[in-house]
Coordinates of C-alpha atoms in Angstrom, one line a residue:
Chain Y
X1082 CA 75.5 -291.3 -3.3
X1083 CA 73.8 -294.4 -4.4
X1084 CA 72.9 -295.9 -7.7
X1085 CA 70.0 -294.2 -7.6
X1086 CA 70.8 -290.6 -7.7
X1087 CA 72.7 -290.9 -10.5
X1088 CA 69.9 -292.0 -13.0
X1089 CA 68.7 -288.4 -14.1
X1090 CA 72.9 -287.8 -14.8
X1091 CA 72.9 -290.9 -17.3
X1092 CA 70.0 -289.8 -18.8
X1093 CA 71.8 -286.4 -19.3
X1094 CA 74.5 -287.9 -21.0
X1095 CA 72.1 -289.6 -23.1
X1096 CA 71.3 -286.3 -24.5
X1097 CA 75.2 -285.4 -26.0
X1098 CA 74.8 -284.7 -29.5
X1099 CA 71.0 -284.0 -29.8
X1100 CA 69.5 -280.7 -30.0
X1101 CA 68.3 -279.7 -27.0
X1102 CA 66.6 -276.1 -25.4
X1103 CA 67.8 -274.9 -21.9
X1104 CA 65.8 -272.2 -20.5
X1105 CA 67.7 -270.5 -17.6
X1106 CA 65.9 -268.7 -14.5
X1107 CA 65.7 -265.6 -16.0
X1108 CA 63.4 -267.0 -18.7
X1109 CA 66.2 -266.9 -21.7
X1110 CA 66.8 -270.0 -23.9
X1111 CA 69.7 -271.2 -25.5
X1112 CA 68.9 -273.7 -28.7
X1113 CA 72.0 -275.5 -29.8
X1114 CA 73.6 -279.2 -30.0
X1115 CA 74.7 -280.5 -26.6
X1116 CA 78.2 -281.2 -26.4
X1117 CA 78.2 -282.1 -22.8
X1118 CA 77.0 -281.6 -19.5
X1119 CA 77.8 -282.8 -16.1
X1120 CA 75.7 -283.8 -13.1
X1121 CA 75.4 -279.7 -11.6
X1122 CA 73.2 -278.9 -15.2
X1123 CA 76.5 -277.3 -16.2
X1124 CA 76.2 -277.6 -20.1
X1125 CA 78.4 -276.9 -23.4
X1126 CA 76.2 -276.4 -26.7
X1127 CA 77.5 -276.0 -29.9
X1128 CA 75.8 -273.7 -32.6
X1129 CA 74.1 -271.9 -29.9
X1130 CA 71.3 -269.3 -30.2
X1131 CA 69.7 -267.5 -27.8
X1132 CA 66.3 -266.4 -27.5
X1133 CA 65.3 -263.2 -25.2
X1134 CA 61.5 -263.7 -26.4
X1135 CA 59.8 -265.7 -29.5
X1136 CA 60.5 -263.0 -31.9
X1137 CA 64.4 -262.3 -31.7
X1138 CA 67.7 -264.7 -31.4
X1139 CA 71.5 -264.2 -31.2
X1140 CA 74.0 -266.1 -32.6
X1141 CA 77.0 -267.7 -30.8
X1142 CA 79.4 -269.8 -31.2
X1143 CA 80.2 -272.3 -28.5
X1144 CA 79.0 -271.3 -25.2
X1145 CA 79.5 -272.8 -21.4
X1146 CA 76.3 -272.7 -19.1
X1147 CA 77.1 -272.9 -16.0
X1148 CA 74.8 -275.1 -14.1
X1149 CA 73.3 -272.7 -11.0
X1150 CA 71.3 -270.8 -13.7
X1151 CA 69.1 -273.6 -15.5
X1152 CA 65.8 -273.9 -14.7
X1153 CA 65.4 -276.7 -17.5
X1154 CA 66.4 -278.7 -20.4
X1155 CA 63.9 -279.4 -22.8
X1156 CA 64.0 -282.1 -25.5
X1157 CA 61.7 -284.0 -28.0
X1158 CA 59.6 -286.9 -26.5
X1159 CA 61.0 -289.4 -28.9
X1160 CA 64.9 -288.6 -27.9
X1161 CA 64.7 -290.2 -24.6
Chain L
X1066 CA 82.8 -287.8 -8.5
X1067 CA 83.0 -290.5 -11.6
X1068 CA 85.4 -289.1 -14.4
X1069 CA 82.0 -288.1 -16.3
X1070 CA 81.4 -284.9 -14.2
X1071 CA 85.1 -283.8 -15.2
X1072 CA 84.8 -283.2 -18.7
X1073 CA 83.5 -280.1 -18.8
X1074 CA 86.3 -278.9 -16.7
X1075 CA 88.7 -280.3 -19.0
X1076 CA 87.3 -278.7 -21.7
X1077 CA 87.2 -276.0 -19.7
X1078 CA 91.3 -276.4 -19.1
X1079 CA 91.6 -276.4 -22.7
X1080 CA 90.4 -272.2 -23.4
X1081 CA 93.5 -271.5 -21.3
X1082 CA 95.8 -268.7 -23.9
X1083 CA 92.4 -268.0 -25.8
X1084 CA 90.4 -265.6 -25.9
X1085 CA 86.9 -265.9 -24.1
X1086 CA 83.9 -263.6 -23.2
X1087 CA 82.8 -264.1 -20.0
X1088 CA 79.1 -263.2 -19.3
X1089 CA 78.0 -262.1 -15.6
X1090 CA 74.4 -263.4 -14.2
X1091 CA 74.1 -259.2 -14.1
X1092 CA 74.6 -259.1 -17.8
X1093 CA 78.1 -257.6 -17.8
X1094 CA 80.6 -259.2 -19.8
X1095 CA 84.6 -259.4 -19.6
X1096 CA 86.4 -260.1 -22.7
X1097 CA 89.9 -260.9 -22.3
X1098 CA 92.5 -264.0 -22.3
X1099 CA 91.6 -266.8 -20.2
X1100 CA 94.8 -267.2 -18.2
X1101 CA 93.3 -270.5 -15.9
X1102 CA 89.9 -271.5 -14.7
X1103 CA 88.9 -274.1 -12.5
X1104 CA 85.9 -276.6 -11.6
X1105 CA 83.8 -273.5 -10.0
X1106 CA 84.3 -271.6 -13.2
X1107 CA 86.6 -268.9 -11.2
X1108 CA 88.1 -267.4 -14.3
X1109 CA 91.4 -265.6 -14.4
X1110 CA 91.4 -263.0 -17.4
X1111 CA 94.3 -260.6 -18.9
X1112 CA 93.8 -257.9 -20.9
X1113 CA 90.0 -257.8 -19.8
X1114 CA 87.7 -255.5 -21.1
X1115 CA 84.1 -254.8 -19.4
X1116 CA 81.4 -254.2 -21.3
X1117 CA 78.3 -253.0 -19.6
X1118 CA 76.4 -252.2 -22.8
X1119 CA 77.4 -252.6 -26.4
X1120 CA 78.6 -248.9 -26.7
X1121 CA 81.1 -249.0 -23.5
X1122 CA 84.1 -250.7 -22.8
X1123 CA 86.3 -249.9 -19.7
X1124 CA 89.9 -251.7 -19.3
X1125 CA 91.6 -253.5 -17.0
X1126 CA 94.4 -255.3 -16.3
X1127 CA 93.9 -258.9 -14.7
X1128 CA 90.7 -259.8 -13.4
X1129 CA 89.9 -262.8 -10.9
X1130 CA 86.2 -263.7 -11.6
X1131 CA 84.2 -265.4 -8.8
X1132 CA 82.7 -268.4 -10.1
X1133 CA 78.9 -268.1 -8.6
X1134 CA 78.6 -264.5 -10.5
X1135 CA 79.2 -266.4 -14.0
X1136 CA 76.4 -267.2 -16.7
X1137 CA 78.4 -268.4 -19.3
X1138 CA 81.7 -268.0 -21.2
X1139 CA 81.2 -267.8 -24.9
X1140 CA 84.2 -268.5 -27.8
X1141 CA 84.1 -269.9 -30.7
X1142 CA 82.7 -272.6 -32.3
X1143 CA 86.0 -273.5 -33.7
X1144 CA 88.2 -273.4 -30.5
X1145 CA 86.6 -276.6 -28.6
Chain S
X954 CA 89.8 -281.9 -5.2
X955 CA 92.8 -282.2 -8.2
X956 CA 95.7 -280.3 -8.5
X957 CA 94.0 -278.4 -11.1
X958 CA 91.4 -277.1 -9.5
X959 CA 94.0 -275.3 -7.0
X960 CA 95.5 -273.5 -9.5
X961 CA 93.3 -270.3 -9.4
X962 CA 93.7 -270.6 -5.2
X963 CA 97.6 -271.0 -5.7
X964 CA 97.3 -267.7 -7.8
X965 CA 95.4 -265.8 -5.7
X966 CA 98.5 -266.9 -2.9
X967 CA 100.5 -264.8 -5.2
X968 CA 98.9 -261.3 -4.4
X969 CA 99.7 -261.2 -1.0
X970 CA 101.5 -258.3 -0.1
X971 CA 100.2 -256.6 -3.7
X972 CA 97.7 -253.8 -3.8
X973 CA 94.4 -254.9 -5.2
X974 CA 90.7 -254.0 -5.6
X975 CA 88.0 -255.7 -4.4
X976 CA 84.7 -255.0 -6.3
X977 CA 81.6 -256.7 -4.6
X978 CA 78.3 -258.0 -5.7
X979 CA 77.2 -254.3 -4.7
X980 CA 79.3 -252.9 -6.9
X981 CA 81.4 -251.2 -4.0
X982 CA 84.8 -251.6 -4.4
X983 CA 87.8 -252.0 -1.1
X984 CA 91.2 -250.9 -2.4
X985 CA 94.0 -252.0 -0.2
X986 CA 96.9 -254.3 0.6
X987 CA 95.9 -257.7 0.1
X988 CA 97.3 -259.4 3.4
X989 CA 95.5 -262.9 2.9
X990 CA 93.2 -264.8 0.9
X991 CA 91.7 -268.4 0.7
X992 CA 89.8 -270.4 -1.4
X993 CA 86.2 -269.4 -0.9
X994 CA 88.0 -265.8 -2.0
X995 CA 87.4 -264.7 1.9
X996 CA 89.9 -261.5 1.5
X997 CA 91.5 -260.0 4.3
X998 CA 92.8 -256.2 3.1
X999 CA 95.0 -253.5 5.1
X1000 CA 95.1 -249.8 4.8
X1001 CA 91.5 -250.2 3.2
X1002 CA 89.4 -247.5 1.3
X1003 CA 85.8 -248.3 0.5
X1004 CA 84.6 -246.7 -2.9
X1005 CA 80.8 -246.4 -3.4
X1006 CA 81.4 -244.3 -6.6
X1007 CA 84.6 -242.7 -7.9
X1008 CA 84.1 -239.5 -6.0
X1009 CA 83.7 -241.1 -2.4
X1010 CA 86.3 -243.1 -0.1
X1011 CA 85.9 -244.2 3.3
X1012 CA 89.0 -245.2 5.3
X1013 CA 88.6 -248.6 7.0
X1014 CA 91.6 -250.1 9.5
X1015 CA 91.5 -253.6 8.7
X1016 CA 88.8 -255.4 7.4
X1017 CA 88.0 -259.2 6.5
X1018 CA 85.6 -259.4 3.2
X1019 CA 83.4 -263.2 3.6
X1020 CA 84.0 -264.2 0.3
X1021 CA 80.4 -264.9 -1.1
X1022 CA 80.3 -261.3 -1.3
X1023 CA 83.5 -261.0 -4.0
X1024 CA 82.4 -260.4 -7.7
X1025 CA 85.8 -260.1 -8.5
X1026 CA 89.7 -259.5 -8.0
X1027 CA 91.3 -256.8 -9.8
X1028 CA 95.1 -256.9 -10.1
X1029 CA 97.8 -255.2 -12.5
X1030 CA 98.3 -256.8 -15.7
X1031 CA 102.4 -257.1 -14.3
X1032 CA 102.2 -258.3 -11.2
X1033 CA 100.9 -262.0 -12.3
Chain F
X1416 CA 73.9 -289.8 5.6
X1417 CA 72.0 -292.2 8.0
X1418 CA 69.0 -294.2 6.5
X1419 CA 66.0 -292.0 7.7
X1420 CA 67.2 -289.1 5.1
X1421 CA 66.6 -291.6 2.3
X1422 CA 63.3 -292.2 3.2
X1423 CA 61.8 -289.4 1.5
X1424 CA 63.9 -290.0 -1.7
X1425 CA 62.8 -293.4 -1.6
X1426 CA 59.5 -292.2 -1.9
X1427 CA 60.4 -290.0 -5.0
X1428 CA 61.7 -293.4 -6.6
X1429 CA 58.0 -294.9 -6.3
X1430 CA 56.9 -291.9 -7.9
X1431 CA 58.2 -293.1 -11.7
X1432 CA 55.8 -293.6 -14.0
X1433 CA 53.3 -291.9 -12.0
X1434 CA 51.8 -288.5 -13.2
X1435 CA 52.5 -285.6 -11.1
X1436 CA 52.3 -281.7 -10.7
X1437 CA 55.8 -279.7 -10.3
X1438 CA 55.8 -276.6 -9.0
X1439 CA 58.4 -274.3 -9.0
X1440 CA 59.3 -271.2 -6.7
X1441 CA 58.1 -268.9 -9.4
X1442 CA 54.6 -270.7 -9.1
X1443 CA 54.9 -272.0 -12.8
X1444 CA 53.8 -275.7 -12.6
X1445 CA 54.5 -278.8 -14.6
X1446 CA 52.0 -281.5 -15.3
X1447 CA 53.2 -284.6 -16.8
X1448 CA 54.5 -288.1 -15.8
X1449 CA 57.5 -288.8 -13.7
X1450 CA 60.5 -290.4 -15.7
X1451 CA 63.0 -289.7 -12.7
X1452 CA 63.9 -288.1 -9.8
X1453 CA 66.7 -287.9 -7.4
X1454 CA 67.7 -286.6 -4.2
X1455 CA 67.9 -283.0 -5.2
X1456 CA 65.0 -283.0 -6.4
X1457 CA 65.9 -283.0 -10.2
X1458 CA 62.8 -284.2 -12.1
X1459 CA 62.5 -286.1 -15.7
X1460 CA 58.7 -285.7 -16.9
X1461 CA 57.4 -286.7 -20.2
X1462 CA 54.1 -285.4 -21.8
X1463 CA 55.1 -282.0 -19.9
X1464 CA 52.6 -279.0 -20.0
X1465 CA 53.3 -276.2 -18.7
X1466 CA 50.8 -273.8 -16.5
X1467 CA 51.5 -270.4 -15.6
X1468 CA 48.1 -269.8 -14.9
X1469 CA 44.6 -271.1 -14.7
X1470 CA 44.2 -271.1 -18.3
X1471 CA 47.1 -271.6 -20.3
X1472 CA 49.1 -274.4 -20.9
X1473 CA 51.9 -274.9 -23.3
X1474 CA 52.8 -278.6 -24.4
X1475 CA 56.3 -279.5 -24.1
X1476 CA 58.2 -282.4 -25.3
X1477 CA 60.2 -284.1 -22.4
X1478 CA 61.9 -281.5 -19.6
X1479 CA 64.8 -282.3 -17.0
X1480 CA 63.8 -279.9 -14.0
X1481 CA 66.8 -278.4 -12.0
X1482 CA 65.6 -279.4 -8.5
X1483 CA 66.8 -276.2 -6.7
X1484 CA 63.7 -274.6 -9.0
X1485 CA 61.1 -276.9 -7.2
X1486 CA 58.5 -276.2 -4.5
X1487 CA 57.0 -279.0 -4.0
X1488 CA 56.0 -282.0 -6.0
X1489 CA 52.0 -282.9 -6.1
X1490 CA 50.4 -286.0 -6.3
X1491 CA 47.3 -287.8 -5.6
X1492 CA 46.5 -289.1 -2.1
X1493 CA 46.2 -292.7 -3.0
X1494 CA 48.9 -292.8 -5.2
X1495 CA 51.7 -293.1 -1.8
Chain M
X290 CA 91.6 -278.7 3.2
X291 CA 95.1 -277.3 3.1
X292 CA 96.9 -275.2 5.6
X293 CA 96.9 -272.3 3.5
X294 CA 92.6 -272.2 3.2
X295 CA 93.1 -272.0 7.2
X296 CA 95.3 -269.0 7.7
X297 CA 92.1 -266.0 7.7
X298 CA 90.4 -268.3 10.3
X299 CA 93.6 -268.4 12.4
X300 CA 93.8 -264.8 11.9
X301 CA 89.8 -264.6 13.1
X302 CA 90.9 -266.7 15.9
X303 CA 93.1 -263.7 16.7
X304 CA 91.0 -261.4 16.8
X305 CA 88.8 -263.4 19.8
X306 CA 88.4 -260.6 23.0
X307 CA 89.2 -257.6 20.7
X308 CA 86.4 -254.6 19.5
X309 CA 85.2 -255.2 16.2
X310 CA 82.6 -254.2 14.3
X311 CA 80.6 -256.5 12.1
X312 CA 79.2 -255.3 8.5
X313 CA 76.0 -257.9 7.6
X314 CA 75.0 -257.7 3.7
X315 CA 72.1 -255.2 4.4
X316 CA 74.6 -252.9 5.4
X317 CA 73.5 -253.2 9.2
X318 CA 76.4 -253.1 11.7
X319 CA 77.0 -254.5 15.4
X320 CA 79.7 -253.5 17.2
X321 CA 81.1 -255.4 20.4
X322 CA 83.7 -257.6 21.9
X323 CA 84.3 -260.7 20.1
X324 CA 83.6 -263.8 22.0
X325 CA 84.1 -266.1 19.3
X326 CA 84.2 -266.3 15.2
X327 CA 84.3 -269.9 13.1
X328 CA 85.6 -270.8 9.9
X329 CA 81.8 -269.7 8.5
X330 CA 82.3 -266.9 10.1
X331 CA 79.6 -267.1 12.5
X332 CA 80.6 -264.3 15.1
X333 CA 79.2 -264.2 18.6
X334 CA 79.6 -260.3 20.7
X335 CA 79.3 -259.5 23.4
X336 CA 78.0 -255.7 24.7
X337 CA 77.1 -255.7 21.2
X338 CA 75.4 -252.6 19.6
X339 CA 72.9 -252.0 16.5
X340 CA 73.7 -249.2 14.2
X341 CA 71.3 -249.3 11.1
X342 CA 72.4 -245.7 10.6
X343 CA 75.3 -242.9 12.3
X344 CA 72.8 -241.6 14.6
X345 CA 71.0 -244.5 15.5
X346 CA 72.2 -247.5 17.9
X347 CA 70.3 -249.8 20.0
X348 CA 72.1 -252.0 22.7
X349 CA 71.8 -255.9 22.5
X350 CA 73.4 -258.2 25.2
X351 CA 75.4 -261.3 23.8
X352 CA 74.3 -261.8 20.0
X353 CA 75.0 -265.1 17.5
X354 CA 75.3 -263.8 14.3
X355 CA 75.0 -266.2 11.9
X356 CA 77.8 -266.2 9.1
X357 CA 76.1 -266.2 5.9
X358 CA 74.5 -262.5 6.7
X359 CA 78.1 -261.2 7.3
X360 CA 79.7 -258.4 4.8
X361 CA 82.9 -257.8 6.4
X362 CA 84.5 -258.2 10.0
X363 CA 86.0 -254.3 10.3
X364 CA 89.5 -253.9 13.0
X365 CA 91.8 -251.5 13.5
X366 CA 94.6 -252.0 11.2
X367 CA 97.1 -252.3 14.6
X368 CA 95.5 -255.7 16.2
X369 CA 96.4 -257.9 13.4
Chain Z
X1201 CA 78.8 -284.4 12.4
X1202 CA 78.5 -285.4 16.0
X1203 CA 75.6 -286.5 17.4
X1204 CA 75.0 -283.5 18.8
X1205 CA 73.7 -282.3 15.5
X1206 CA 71.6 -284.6 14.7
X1207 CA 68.7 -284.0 17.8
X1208 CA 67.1 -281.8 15.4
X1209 CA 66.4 -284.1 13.2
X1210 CA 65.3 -286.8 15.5
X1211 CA 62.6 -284.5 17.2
X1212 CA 61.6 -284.2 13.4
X1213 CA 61.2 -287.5 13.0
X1214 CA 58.8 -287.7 15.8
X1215 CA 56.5 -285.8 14.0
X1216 CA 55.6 -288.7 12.0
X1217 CA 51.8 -288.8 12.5
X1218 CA 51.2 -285.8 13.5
X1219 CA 49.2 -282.7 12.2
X1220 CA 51.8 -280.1 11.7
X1221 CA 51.9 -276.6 9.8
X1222 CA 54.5 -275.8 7.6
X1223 CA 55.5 -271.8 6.7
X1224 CA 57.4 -271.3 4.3
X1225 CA 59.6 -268.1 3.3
X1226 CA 57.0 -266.9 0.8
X1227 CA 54.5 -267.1 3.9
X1228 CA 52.4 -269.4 2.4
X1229 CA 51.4 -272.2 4.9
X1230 CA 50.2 -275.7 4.3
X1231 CA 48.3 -277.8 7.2
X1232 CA 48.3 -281.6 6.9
X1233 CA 49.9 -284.6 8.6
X1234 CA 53.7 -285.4 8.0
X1235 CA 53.5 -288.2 6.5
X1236 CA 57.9 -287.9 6.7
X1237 CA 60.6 -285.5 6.9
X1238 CA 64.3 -285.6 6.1
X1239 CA 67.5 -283.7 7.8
X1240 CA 67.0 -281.3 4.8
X1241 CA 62.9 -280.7 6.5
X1242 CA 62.1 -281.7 3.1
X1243 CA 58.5 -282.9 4.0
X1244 CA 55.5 -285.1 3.1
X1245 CA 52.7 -284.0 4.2
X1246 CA 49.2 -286.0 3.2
X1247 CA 45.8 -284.4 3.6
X1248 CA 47.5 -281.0 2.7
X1249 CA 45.6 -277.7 2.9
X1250 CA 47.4 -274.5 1.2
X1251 CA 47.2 -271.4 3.3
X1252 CA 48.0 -268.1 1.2
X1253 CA 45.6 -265.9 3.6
X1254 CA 43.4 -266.7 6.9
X1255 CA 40.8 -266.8 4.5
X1256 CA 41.8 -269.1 1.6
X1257 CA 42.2 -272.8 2.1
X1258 CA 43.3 -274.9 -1.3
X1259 CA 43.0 -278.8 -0.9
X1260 CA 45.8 -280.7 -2.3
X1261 CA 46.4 -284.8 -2.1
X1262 CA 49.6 -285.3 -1.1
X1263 CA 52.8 -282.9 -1.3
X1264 CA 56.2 -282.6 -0.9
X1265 CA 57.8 -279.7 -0.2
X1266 CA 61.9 -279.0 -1.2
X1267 CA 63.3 -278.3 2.5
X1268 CA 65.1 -275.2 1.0
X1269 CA 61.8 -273.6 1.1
X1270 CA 60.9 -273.7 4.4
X1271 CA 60.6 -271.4 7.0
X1272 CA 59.3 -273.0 9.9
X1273 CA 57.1 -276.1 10.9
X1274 CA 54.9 -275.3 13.3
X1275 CA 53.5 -277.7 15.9
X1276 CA 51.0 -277.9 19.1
X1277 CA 53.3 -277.6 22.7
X1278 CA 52.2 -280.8 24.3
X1279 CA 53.6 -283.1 21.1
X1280 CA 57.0 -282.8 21.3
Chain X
X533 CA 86.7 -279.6 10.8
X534 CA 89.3 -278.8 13.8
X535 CA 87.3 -278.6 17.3
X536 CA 88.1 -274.6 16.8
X537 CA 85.1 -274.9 14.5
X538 CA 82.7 -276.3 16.6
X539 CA 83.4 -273.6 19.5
X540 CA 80.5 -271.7 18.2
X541 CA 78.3 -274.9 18.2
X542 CA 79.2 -275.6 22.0
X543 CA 77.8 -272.5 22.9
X544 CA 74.8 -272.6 20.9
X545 CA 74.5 -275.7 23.1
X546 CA 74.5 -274.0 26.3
X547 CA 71.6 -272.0 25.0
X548 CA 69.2 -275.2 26.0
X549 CA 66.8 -274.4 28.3
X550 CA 67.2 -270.4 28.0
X551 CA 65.4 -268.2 26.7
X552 CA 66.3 -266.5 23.8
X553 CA 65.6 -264.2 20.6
X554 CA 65.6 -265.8 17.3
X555 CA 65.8 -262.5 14.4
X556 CA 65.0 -264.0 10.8
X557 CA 66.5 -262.3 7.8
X558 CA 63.3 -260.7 7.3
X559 CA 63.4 -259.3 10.7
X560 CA 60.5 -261.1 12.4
X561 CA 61.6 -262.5 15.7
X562 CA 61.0 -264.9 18.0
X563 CA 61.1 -265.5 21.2
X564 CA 60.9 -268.4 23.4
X565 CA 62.7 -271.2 25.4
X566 CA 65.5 -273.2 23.3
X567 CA 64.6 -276.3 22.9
X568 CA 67.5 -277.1 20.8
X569 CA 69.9 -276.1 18.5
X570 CA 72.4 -277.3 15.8
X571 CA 75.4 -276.7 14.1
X572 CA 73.5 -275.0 11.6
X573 CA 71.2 -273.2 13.4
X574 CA 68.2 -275.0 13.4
X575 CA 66.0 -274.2 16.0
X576 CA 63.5 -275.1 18.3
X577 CA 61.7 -273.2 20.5
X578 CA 58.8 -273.4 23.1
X579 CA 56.6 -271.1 24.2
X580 CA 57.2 -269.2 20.8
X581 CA 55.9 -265.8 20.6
X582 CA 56.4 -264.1 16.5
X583 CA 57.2 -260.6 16.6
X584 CA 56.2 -258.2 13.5
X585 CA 56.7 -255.4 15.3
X586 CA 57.2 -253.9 18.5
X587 CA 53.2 -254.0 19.2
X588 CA 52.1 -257.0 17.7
X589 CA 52.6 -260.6 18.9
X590 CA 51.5 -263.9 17.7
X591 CA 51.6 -266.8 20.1
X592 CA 52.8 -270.3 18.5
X593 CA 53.3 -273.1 20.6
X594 CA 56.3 -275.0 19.5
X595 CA 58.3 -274.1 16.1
X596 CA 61.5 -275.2 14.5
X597 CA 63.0 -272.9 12.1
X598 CA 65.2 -273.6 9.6
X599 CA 68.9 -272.2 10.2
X600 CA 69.2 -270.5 7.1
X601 CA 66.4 -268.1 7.8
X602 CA 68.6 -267.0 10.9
X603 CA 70.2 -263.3 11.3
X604 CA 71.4 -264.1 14.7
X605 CA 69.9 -265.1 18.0
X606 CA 70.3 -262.6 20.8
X607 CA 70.8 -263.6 24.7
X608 CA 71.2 -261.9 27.6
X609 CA 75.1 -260.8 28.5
X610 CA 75.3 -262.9 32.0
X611 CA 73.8 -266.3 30.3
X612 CA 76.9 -267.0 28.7

């Protein structure tokens, strides 16, 4: 692995403590604070919700994504 | 590997004795104790409980989770 | 690989010998003597029945699950 | 890894700061401008919109891209 | 890898010029003499036979099956 | 990896140039000229037509495609 | 990897020059000489003809498919 490949990782780590929005494959999001997250997208939020469609969300504590099922994280523009 | 990609597995190391739901890409969850877990998110469970819907539960003793079939593992926000 | 990612693996070492269930991806379950495992969870069971649903069992001789295929492990709460 | 499997990642890396169209095996695309990329495909884009058909497009802030979500990566013929 | 991940592939080695028959994930099965098995499980057969169903079987030569489309390797319980 | 393995990837590289076709699992084809190609057949193509039916030819600049996607790459007998 | 692991990959090599049947997950086959073949399955064939069904035949003129499209590839009993 060079230098190079690891860029988007820094970037991720970047985002511990922000708010952040991962949507997984299946089209659910989970809204919370990242924790942490390591280079397979694996991610821990904090204060997590999740969101089956626009109109309805679930609380949860702390929960532990693993990585295989995000599609993407999403953050605001001026974060990064 | 840098010691960067480990921290979620040791935060991972540290929900060993508590208890943690464990959610399936299929949308089955075990509830139990996390007796060990590793990098792949293979998750050893006592006392687990299946839950297939929020009306059924069926027991078990141990379970031995394979890693690839897990979404997330959910506790709470004042364990980590 | 650390020590402590071996953990689950040394485990699994443990229930050879012990009667176990296998449920698969599928859902169907092999009950039998667990005669060897590895890491991947590649299980290799004696004296196994298939279950397809709780009425039906097929006997099988020996047979040698690929691993990819495990969901999960099910053990007594006693024996680990 | 020999040198002639970089060669397409290298061309990723002239790809920052370019704008580009993701799409993903689900035939959603992402329009926006490259951030970062690496070997797996993993895509940083700011000013994303998303396009799940002809006539919709959703704005989005910025969006990390798994890379095993992406089909291919579009750009303009002069641009490489 | 340790010794231990290698003993079911020393037992598949075992199992070279014996009858088994080979369940793939979409429940097909070949039956034949095995001429050789890796660690992936990649199985070649020779005399091998198709049986998508009891009553159906269609006769192959040699096949190479690779081992990512294998269920289980079936034996009888007294070769191992 | 012996050498052995990696003829593939030089008769890939060979295509450099060339006008090739590349299927991929969906079925979808897409005509153009490989601009490059990797050990993963992640591949460049410039010039790039998208196939969905004999009948329906998109124009696209340049794209590349994630190697995982791909079925085939197609090419005339007397290149290679 | 011990050199039992590459037995498979040895054979595959004597395969050059032969002709053989590739079957896809999806069931379409082809058929054609063997161009070459690696550890992974990759193929290349000449002279390829795609099978849909038993009627219907489509002639290519040189394709290399991905390995992890590949059920198994099927030879005649006395070529190996």
């Amino acid at each position: 692995m060079s230098s190079q490949t690891k860029r988007p990782l820094n970037i991720l780590q970047n985002l511990v403590g922000k708010r952040v929005t991962v949507r997984l494959k299946t089209d659910v999001e989970y809204k919370g604070e990242m924790d942490n997250v390591d280079a397979f997208m694996n991610v821990i939020l904090s204060d997590a919700e999740e969101f089956t469609g626009k109109e309805h969300a679930t609380k949860y504590g702390k929960v532990i994504v693993r990585g295989d099922n995000v599609l993407f994280i999403q953050i605001a523009d001026d974060i990064l």
